[in-house]
Structure formats: C-alpha cells, structure tokens
Amino acid sequence: EQRPRVLSGIQPTADSFHLGNYLGALRQWVTMQDDHDAFYCVVDLHAITVEHDPKLLRKRTRVSAAQLLALGIDPDRSTLFVQSHVPEHAQLGWVMQCLTGFGEASRMTQFKDKSAKQQAERISLGLFGYPALQAADILAYQAAFVPVGEDQRQHLELTRDLAQRFNSRYGRTFRLPEPYILKDAAKIYDLQDPGSKMSKSSSSPGGIIELLDDPRVSMKKIRSAVTDTGREIVYDPENKPGVSNLLVIYSALADRPLAALADEFAGKGYGDLKKAVGEVLVEFVTPIQERVRGYLDDTAELDKILARGAERARAVTSVTLARTYDKLGF
Ligand code: ADP
Ligand code: NA
C-alpha cells in the first residue's frame, strides 16, 4: 500500500450531521479517498463519555454510517467501520491512559470546556481520558496523517507525545502522525448567530442546517437567516458575517469561487441570495437523503458493510496491539 494512511472519526451524537460537519470535514474525507489509504470510523466509544441512551446511540451510529456512505465514502476504497467493533481501540486506549500524566490530561482545553459546565460527580473518567483513547484510535493504524481542525490540534500534539514516550521507553512501535490541513475546508457559522460556529450544541435550532432535515425546513431556516445591515452582497466576514456565511455556503455547494459571487449577485438583494442558497441546498441534500433512506431500509446490508470494515481495520490494529503488548511485557 503506497498511499499515505489517514485516520479520522466522527461521533454519532446527533440525529443528523450538519452543514458545518460536511463543509468543514466530511467533504474532504470524500476527496482524500483518491490519494490516501483512508480509515474512517464512527466513534461510538467516545459517545459514552457522557450519559447516553443506548437505543438512541445504536440508531445514531447506523444513521451516521449511512450518511458517510451517502456522502460518498466508498467502502471498497476506504475502510469504514464502527469504533466499538474493533476492540483494539479500547485495549490500546488503556495503554495510552497509563502513559498519560494527570497534569497533562488536565491541561486539555476541550476537557476544561466540557467539564466546566458540570458538577464534578457527573464528570466521568472517560471524559477526562478521552484524548488517550483518541491517541489510541490514531496510533493503532500507524496513520501518517490526521485531519484536524484548530480545536483538535492539542489532542494531536498529545498523541505525538504519547507515541514518542512509548517509543523511547519500550522501543520503536508507533508512527508519529502529522496534522493534515484540510484543503477548502470552510468554517460555517450559525444562521441565527453568525458570530458562533454552526454546532449541534447550538441553542437555536434555527441556526443549524441538518443534512437530514426536511428540505422545506432548511429552506425556511435559510430564509430566516440573520443578515446584516445594508443591501450589498459582498464577502466581508468582519462587517457582514451573516451574508458572508451564506456566500460561503453557496460557493461550496454550487462549486463557484467566492470571488465570482459579487458579480453573480450584483444588483440583487438578500432575498435573492437566500433563494439561491436554498435551491443549491435542496439539490444537494435530496439525493443524499434518498441514499440514506436506502441504507436504513436495508440495515442488514449496512451492517455487512460495517462488519467488513471492522474486519479490515482489525487486520491492522491486531498487529499493532500484539507488538505493543509484547513490548510491555504481556
Ligand atoms: P459539533 O461542533 O457540531 O459538535 P463535531 O465537534 O462533532 O461537531 O465536529 C465534527 C467535525 O465537523 C469536526 O471535524 C469539526 O471540525 C467539523 N465541524 C463542526 N462544526 C463545524 C463548522 N461549523 N464549520 C466547519 N467545520 C465544522
Ligand atoms: Na464540537
């Protein structure tokens, strides 16, 4: 296998991925398949670091996998699987926890953010140890690259530190992964609050476009998007965050350069822009929703695809785990 290996995961913690997930990450997952040996996983082990509903998790794990397939992840070219189906993640996760310092884990800003909102008794060790499991996810595959946004940079740094620490204590075992900067990754903002990024934890449901939303609902959300004062349609994120966000979405979905849009919308109003965004969005989500329905109508076939992915993943992770255990004296 000559193509560089890449590993990426996404949590099954919502009923649908949103437009930010797609334009900021999943669209690039699809393109990366062309020149990478890609491993993509639905990280359900990470989803139980907070209290959860098992029925909902099972459903969301399948819906997540179905969306990845519908968006263009090709299970013949890439290895698509569910994290819990590959036991080496948890096994190596324990090893990584034992290598991680308490102080080191305490400095992770994502943990600080997520735990700040909760009572100490409700914060699980799993949430605290999350970055160690994430390190295991990556190192198990000897991945060369990991696509990371700004928010994951610190975790990748920790992963590299842990790999280096293990290698120097016990002998060379893990490859140090490099961050992969996603080309054309767009940051998408909340339609109701264009100062914050579109997120599943947004407080205004009108602000997020879910890929599996009824297209009429999405059209309505776009029509109600917060725009800015003035009437000119120009890309100016500082002074016109709402309009700029719509332009970024339109540019990505219509595959037209941002620079060309000022001309395209010259003399037109915000209503025209919203109409155009709504139309490209519907055109984009309609076939995806059909394909997702197809996979969910035949979960036996979907489960078979995921079982095949897990088997291929285990062919790699079992080798890494055996070497790791051997080095540790097991
Ligand atoms: P959320 O922020 O909704 O909780 P996640 O943290 O699960 O989403 O993110 C999954 C992937 O989607 C990550 O790669 C993340 O960088 C990307 N992503 C999430 N929200 C956005 C956004 N608004 N714009 C661009 N990319 C995003
Ligand atoms: Na997030």
CSV table of C-alpha atoms and ligand atoms in Angstrom, one decimal:
chain,number,residue,atom,x,y,z
A,1,GLU,CA,0.0,0.0,0.0
A,2,GLN,CA,1.8,3.1,-1.2
A,3,ARG,CA,-0.9,5.7,-0.5
A,4,PRO,CA,-0.3,7.5,2.9
A,5,ARG,CA,-2.6,6.3,5.6
A,6,VAL,CA,-5.1,8.7,7.1
A,7,LEU,CA,-7.4,8.2,10.1
A,8,SER,CA,-10.5,10.2,11.0
A,9,GLY,CA,-13.5,9.7,13.2
A,10,ILE,CA,-16.8,11.4,13.9
A,11,GLN,CA,-19.1,11.0,16.9
A,12,PRO,CA,-22.6,9.5,16.5
A,13,THR,CA,-24.1,12.1,18.9
A,14,ALA,CA,-26.8,13.7,16.7
A,15,ASP,CA,-29.7,12.6,14.6
A,16,SER,CA,-28.0,14.1,11.5
A,17,PHE,CA,-24.7,15.6,10.5
A,18,HIS,CA,-25.0,19.4,9.9
A,19,LEU,CA,-23.7,21.5,7.1
A,20,GLY,CA,-20.7,22.6,9.1
A,21,ASN,CA,-19.6,18.9,9.6
A,22,TYR,CA,-19.9,18.4,5.8
A,23,LEU,CA,-18.3,21.5,4.5
A,24,GLY,CA,-15.6,21.6,7.3
A,25,ALA,CA,-14.7,17.9,7.3
A,26,LEU,CA,-16.7,15.2,5.6
A,27,ARG,CA,-16.5,16.7,2.1
A,28,GLN,CA,-12.7,16.5,2.5
A,29,TRP,CA,-12.9,12.9,3.8
A,30,VAL,CA,-14.5,12.0,0.4
A,31,THR,CA,-11.8,13.7,-1.6
A,32,MET,CA,-9.0,12.3,0.4
A,33,GLN,CA,-10.0,8.8,-0.6
A,34,ASP,CA,-8.5,9.4,-4.0
A,35,ASP,CA,-4.9,9.6,-2.8
A,36,HIS,CA,-4.9,8.1,0.7
A,37,ASP,CA,-5.4,4.8,2.3
A,38,ALA,CA,-8.3,6.1,4.4
A,39,PHE,CA,-9.7,4.7,7.6
A,40,TYR,CA,-12.9,6.4,8.7
A,41,CYS,CA,-14.8,5.5,11.9
A,42,VAL,CA,-17.9,6.3,13.7
A,43,VAL,CA,-16.5,6.8,17.2
A,44,ASP,CA,-19.2,5.4,19.4
A,45,LEU,CA,-16.9,4.7,22.4
A,46,HIS,CA,-16.3,8.4,22.6
A,47,ALA,CA,-20.1,8.9,22.7
A,48,ILE,CA,-20.5,7.3,26.2
A,49,THR,CA,-18.1,9.6,28.0
A,50,VAL,CA,-21.4,11.4,28.9
A,51,GLU,CA,-24.6,9.8,30.0
A,52,HIS,CA,-26.4,8.4,26.9
A,53,ASP,CA,-29.4,6.4,25.7
A,54,PRO,CA,-28.4,3.0,24.3
A,55,LYS,CA,-31.3,2.8,21.8
A,56,LEU,CA,-30.6,6.3,20.5
A,57,LEU,CA,-26.8,5.5,20.2
A,58,ARG,CA,-27.5,2.4,18.2
A,59,LYS,CA,-29.8,4.3,15.9
A,60,ARG,CA,-27.4,7.2,15.5
A,61,THR,CA,-24.4,5.0,14.9
A,62,ARG,CA,-26.2,3.4,11.9
A,63,VAL,CA,-27.5,6.8,10.7
A,64,SER,CA,-24.0,8.2,10.9
A,65,ALA,CA,-22.6,5.4,8.8
A,66,ALA,CA,-25.4,5.6,6.3
A,67,GLN,CA,-24.7,9.4,5.9
A,68,LEU,CA,-21.0,8.8,5.3
A,69,LEU,CA,-21.8,6.2,2.6
A,70,ALA,CA,-24.4,8.5,1.1
A,71,LEU,CA,-22.0,11.4,1.0
A,72,GLY,CA,-19.5,9.4,-1.0
A,73,ILE,CA,-17.3,7.3,1.4
A,74,ASP,CA,-16.7,4.3,-0.7
A,75,PRO,CA,-16.3,1.2,1.4
A,76,ASP,CA,-14.3,-0.6,-1.3
A,77,ARG,CA,-11.7,2.1,-1.5
A,78,SER,CA,-11.7,3.2,2.2
A,79,THR,CA,-12.1,1.3,5.4
A,80,LEU,CA,-15.4,2.4,7.1
A,81,PHE,CA,-16.2,1.0,10.5
A,82,VAL,CA,-17.6,1.5,13.9
A,83,GLN,CA,-15.0,2.0,16.7
A,84,SER,CA,-16.6,-0.4,19.2
A,85,HIS,CA,-16.4,-3.2,16.7
A,86,VAL,CA,-12.6,-3.0,16.8
A,87,PRO,CA,-11.7,-4.0,20.4
A,88,GLU,CA,-8.1,-2.9,20.0
A,89,HIS,CA,-9.2,0.8,20.3
A,90,ALA,CA,-10.3,0.2,23.9
A,91,GLN,CA,-7.3,-2.1,24.6
A,92,LEU,CA,-4.7,0.4,23.3
A,93,GLY,CA,-6.7,3.2,24.9
A,94,TRP,CA,-5.9,1.7,28.3
A,95,VAL,CA,-2.2,1.6,27.5
A,96,MET,CA,-2.3,5.2,26.4
A,97,GLN,CA,-4.1,6.2,29.6
A,98,CYS,CA,-1.3,4.6,31.6
A,99,LEU,CA,1.2,6.7,29.7
A,100,THR,CA,-0.7,10.0,30.1
A,101,GLY,CA,0.1,12.2,33.0
A,102,PHE,CA,-2.7,13.6,35.2
A,103,GLY,CA,-1.4,17.1,34.8
A,104,GLU,CA,-1.0,16.6,31.1
A,105,ALA,CA,-4.7,15.5,30.7
A,106,SER,CA,-5.8,18.3,33.0
A,107,ARG,CA,-4.4,20.9,30.6
A,108,MET,CA,-6.6,19.7,27.6
A,109,THR,CA,-8.7,22.7,26.8
A,110,GLN,CA,-11.6,20.6,25.4
A,111,PHE,CA,-11.8,18.8,28.8
A,112,LYS,CA,-11.7,22.1,30.6
A,113,ASP,CA,-14.5,23.5,28.5
A,114,LYS,CA,-16.7,20.4,28.7
A,115,SER,CA,-16.2,19.8,32.4
A,116,ALA,CA,-16.6,23.4,33.4
A,117,LYS,CA,-20.4,23.2,32.8
A,118,GLN,CA,-20.8,20.1,35.0
A,119,GLN,CA,-20.7,19.0,38.7
A,120,ALA,CA,-17.5,17.0,39.5
A,121,GLU,CA,-19.6,13.9,40.4
A,122,ARG,CA,-21.0,13.9,36.9
A,123,ILE,CA,-17.7,14.2,35.0
A,124,SER,CA,-16.6,10.7,34.0
A,125,LEU,CA,-13.1,9.4,33.9
A,126,GLY,CA,-13.9,8.6,30.3
A,127,LEU,CA,-14.4,12.3,29.5
A,128,PHE,CA,-11.1,13.0,31.2
A,129,GLY,CA,-9.3,10.2,29.4
A,130,TYR,CA,-10.9,10.9,26.0
A,131,PRO,CA,-7.7,12.2,24.5
A,132,ALA,CA,-5.8,9.0,25.4
A,133,LEU,CA,-8.5,6.9,23.6
A,134,GLN,CA,-8.2,9.3,20.7
A,135,ALA,CA,-4.5,8.8,20.6
A,136,ALA,CA,-5.1,5.0,20.6
A,137,ASP,CA,-7.6,5.5,17.7
A,138,ILE,CA,-4.8,7.1,15.6
A,139,LEU,CA,-1.8,5.1,16.7
A,140,ALA,CA,-3.5,1.7,16.2
A,141,TYR,CA,-3.4,2.4,12.5
A,142,GLN,CA,0.1,3.8,12.3
A,143,ALA,CA,-1.6,6.7,10.5
A,144,ALA,CA,0.7,9.1,8.7
A,145,PHE,CA,-1.9,11.9,8.7
A,146,VAL,CA,-4.8,13.0,10.8
A,147,PRO,CA,-7.1,15.8,9.5
A,148,VAL,CA,-7.5,18.2,12.4
A,149,GLY,CA,-9.3,21.5,12.9
A,150,GLU,CA,-7.9,24.0,15.3
A,151,ASP,CA,-10.0,22.5,18.2
A,152,GLN,CA,-8.2,19.2,17.8
A,153,ARG,CA,-4.6,20.4,17.5
A,154,GLN,CA,-3.8,20.0,21.2
A,155,HIS,CA,-5.1,16.4,21.1
A,156,LEU,CA,-2.9,15.5,18.1
A,157,GLU,CA,0.1,17.1,19.9
A,158,LEU,CA,-0.7,14.8,22.9
A,159,THR,CA,-0.9,11.8,20.6
A,160,ARG,CA,2.5,12.5,19.2
A,161,ASP,CA,3.9,13.0,22.7
A,162,LEU,CA,2.5,9.6,23.8
A,163,ALA,CA,3.8,7.8,20.7
A,164,GLN,CA,7.2,9.3,21.3
A,165,ARG,CA,7.1,8.4,25.0
A,166,PHE,CA,6.1,4.9,24.3
A,167,ASN,CA,8.8,4.5,21.6
A,168,SER,CA,11.6,5.8,23.8
A,169,ARG,CA,10.6,3.8,26.9
A,170,TYR,CA,9.8,0.5,25.2
A,171,GLY,CA,11.3,0.6,21.7
A,172,ARG,CA,10.0,2.0,18.4
A,173,THR,CA,6.4,0.9,18.0
A,174,PHE,CA,4.3,3.8,16.8
A,175,ARG,CA,4.5,6.1,13.9
A,176,LEU,CA,4.2,9.8,14.8
A,177,PRO,CA,1.2,11.2,12.9
A,178,GLU,CA,1.3,14.6,11.2
A,179,PRO,CA,-1.6,17.0,11.1
A,180,TYR,CA,-3.3,17.2,7.8
A,181,ILE,CA,-4.6,20.6,6.9
A,182,LEU,CA,-7.8,20.2,5.0
A,183,LYS,CA,-7.9,21.9,1.7
A,184,ASP,CA,-11.0,24.1,1.0
A,185,ALA,CA,-12.4,23.3,4.5
A,186,ALA,CA,-15.0,26.0,5.2
A,187,LYS,CA,-16.0,27.2,8.6
A,188,ILE,CA,-19.7,27.5,8.7
A,189,TYR,CA,-21.5,29.8,11.2
A,190,ASP,CA,-24.8,29.6,12.9
A,191,LEU,CA,-27.5,31.1,10.7
A,192,GLN,CA,-29.2,32.8,13.7
A,193,ASP,CA,-25.9,33.8,15.4
A,194,PRO,CA,-23.2,34.3,12.7
A,195,GLY,CA,-20.6,35.1,15.4
A,196,SER,CA,-20.6,31.4,16.5
A,197,LYS,CA,-19.9,28.3,14.5
A,198,MET,CA,-22.7,26.1,13.5
A,199,SER,CA,-22.8,23.3,16.1
A,200,LYS,CA,-25.0,20.5,17.2
A,201,SER,CA,-24.9,22.1,20.7
A,202,SER,CA,-26.3,25.4,19.4
A,203,SER,CA,-29.1,26.8,21.5
A,204,SER,CA,-31.0,28.0,18.4
A,205,PRO,CA,-32.2,25.0,16.3
A,206,GLY,CA,-33.0,27.6,13.5
A,207,GLY,CA,-29.3,28.2,13.3
A,208,ILE,CA,-28.2,24.8,12.1
A,209,ILE,CA,-28.8,23.1,8.8
A,210,GLU,CA,-29.1,19.3,9.3
A,211,LEU,CA,-28.4,17.2,6.2
A,212,LEU,CA,-31.4,15.0,7.0
A,213,ASP,CA,-33.8,17.9,7.7
A,214,ASP,CA,-36.9,18.1,5.6
A,215,PRO,CA,-35.6,20.4,2.7
A,216,ARG,CA,-38.6,22.7,3.3
A,217,VAL,CA,-37.5,23.2,6.9
A,218,SER,CA,-34.0,24.0,5.7
A,219,MET,CA,-35.3,26.5,3.1
A,220,LYS,CA,-37.2,28.2,5.8
A,221,LYS,CA,-34.2,28.4,8.1
A,222,ILE,CA,-32.2,30.0,5.3
A,223,ARG,CA,-35.0,32.4,4.6
A,224,SER,CA,-34.9,33.4,8.3
A,225,ALA,CA,-31.1,33.6,8.5
A,226,VAL,CA,-29.8,36.7,10.2
A,227,THR,CA,-28.4,39.1,7.6
A,228,ASP,CA,-26.7,42.4,8.0
A,229,THR,CA,-27.5,46.0,7.6
A,230,GLY,CA,-27.0,47.5,4.2
A,231,ARG,CA,-28.1,45.7,1.0
A,232,GLU,CA,-24.9,44.9,-0.9
A,233,ILE,CA,-24.0,41.3,-1.3
A,234,VAL,CA,-20.3,41.1,-0.7
A,235,TYR,CA,-18.0,38.8,1.1
A,236,ASP,CA,-16.9,40.7,4.2
A,237,PRO,CA,-16.9,38.4,7.2
A,238,GLU,CA,-15.9,41.2,9.6
A,239,ASN,CA,-18.7,43.6,8.8
A,240,LYS,CA,-21.2,41.3,7.1
A,241,PRO,CA,-20.9,37.9,8.9
A,242,GLY,CA,-24.4,36.7,8.0
A,243,VAL,CA,-24.2,37.5,4.3
A,244,SER,CA,-20.6,36.2,4.2
A,245,ASN,CA,-21.7,32.9,5.8
A,246,LEU,CA,-24.4,32.5,3.1
A,247,LEU,CA,-21.9,33.2,0.4
A,248,VAL,CA,-19.5,30.6,1.7
A,249,ILE,CA,-22.3,28.0,1.8
A,250,TYR,CA,-23.4,28.9,-1.7
A,251,SER,CA,-19.9,28.9,-3.1
A,252,ALA,CA,-19.1,25.5,-1.6
A,253,LEU,CA,-22.4,23.8,-2.7
A,254,ALA,CA,-22.6,25.5,-6.1
A,255,ASP,CA,-18.9,24.9,-6.7
A,256,ARG,CA,-18.4,28.5,-7.7
A,257,PRO,CA,-15.4,30.6,-6.5
A,258,LEU,CA,-16.3,33.2,-3.8
A,259,ALA,CA,-14.6,35.9,-5.9
A,260,ALA,CA,-17.1,35.3,-8.7
A,261,LEU,CA,-20.1,35.8,-6.5
A,262,ALA,CA,-20.0,39.6,-6.1
A,263,ASP,CA,-20.6,39.7,-9.9
A,264,GLU,CA,-23.3,37.0,-9.9
A,265,PHE,CA,-25.3,38.8,-7.2
A,266,ALA,CA,-24.6,42.4,-8.4
A,267,GLY,CA,-27.8,44.4,-8.2
A,268,LYS,CA,-29.6,41.6,-6.4
A,269,GLY,CA,-31.0,41.6,-2.8
A,270,TYR,CA,-30.6,39.4,0.3
A,271,GLY,CA,-33.8,37.6,-0.7
A,272,ASP,CA,-32.2,36.5,-4.0
A,273,LEU,CA,-29.1,35.2,-2.2
A,274,LYS,CA,-31.2,33.2,0.2
A,275,LYS,CA,-33.3,31.8,-2.6
A,276,ALA,CA,-30.1,30.7,-4.4
A,277,VAL,CA,-28.7,29.1,-1.3
A,278,GLY,CA,-31.9,27.3,-0.6
A,279,GLU,CA,-32.0,25.9,-4.1
A,280,VAL,CA,-28.5,24.6,-4.2
A,281,LEU,CA,-29.0,23.1,-0.7
A,282,VAL,CA,-32.1,21.2,-1.7
A,283,GLU,CA,-30.4,20.0,-4.8
A,284,PHE,CA,-27.5,18.7,-2.7
A,285,VAL,CA,-29.5,17.1,0.2
A,286,THR,CA,-32.3,15.4,-1.8
A,287,PRO,CA,-30.2,12.6,-3.4
A,288,ILE,CA,-28.2,12.2,-0.1
A,289,GLN,CA,-31.4,11.7,1.8
A,290,GLU,CA,-32.6,9.2,-0.7
A,291,ARG,CA,-29.4,7.2,-0.4
A,292,VAL,CA,-29.5,7.4,3.4
A,293,ARG,CA,-33.1,6.0,3.3
A,294,GLY,CA,-31.9,3.2,1.1
A,295,TYR,CA,-29.2,2.2,3.6
A,296,LEU,CA,-31.6,2.4,6.5
A,297,ASP,CA,-34.3,0.3,4.7
A,298,ASP,CA,-31.8,-2.5,4.5
A,299,THR,CA,-29.8,-2.4,7.7
A,300,ALA,CA,-28.6,-6.0,7.1
A,301,GLU,CA,-26.6,-4.7,4.1
A,302,LEU,CA,-25.4,-1.7,6.1
A,303,ASP,CA,-24.3,-3.9,8.9
A,304,LYS,CA,-22.5,-6.2,6.5
A,305,ILE,CA,-20.5,-3.2,5.1
A,306,LEU,CA,-19.6,-2.2,8.6
A,307,ALA,CA,-18.6,-5.7,9.6
A,308,ARG,CA,-16.4,-5.9,6.5
A,309,GLY,CA,-14.8,-2.6,7.5
A,310,ALA,CA,-14.2,-3.8,11.1
A,311,GLU,CA,-12.5,-6.9,9.8
A,312,ARG,CA,-10.2,-4.9,7.6
A,313,ALA,CA,-9.5,-2.5,10.5
A,314,ARG,CA,-8.7,-5.4,12.8
A,315,ALA,CA,-6.2,-6.7,10.4
A,316,VAL,CA,-4.2,-3.6,11.1
A,317,THR,CA,-4.9,-3.0,14.8
A,318,SER,CA,-4.3,-6.6,15.9
A,319,VAL,CA,-0.8,-6.3,14.6
A,320,THR,CA,-0.2,-3.0,16.4
A,321,LEU,CA,-1.7,-4.4,19.6
A,322,ALA,CA,0.4,-7.6,19.6
A,323,ARG,CA,3.6,-5.5,19.1
A,324,THR,CA,2.5,-3.1,21.9
A,325,TYR,CA,1.6,-5.9,24.4
A,326,ASP,CA,4.9,-7.7,23.6
A,327,LYS,CA,6.9,-4.5,24.3
A,328,LEU,CA,5.0,-4.0,27.6
A,329,GLY,CA,5.9,-7.5,28.8
A,330,PHE,CA,2.4,-9.1,28.4
B,1,ADP,P1,-20.2,20.0,16.6
B,1,ADP,O1,-19.3,21.2,16.6
B,1,ADP,O2,-21.5,20.2,15.9
B,1,ADP,O3,-20.2,19.3,17.9
B,1,ADP,P2,-18.2,18.0,16.0
B,1,ADP,O4,-17.4,18.6,17.0
B,1,ADP,O5,-18.8,16.6,16.2
B,1,ADP,O6,-19.4,19.0,15.6
B,1,ADP,O7,-17.4,18.0,14.6
B,1,ADP,C1,-17.2,17.0,13.7
B,1,ADP,C2,-16.4,17.6,12.6
B,1,ADP,O8,-17.0,18.6,11.9
B,1,ADP,C3,-15.0,18.1,13.0
B,1,ADP,O9,-14.1,17.8,12.1
B,1,ADP,C4,-15.3,19.6,13.1
B,1,ADP,O10,-14.1,20.3,12.9
B,1,ADP,C5,-16.2,19.8,11.9
B,1,ADP,N1,-17.1,21.0,12.2
B,1,ADP,C6,-18.0,21.0,13.2
B,1,ADP,N2,-18.7,22.2,13.1
B,1,ADP,C7,-18.2,22.9,12.0
B,1,ADP,C8,-18.5,24.2,11.4
B,1,ADP,N3,-19.4,25.0,11.9
B,1,ADP,N4,-17.8,24.5,10.4
B,1,ADP,C9,-16.8,23.7,9.9
B,1,ADP,N5,-16.5,22.5,10.4
B,1,ADP,C10,-17.2,22.1,11.4
B,2,NA,NA,-17.7,20.1,18.9
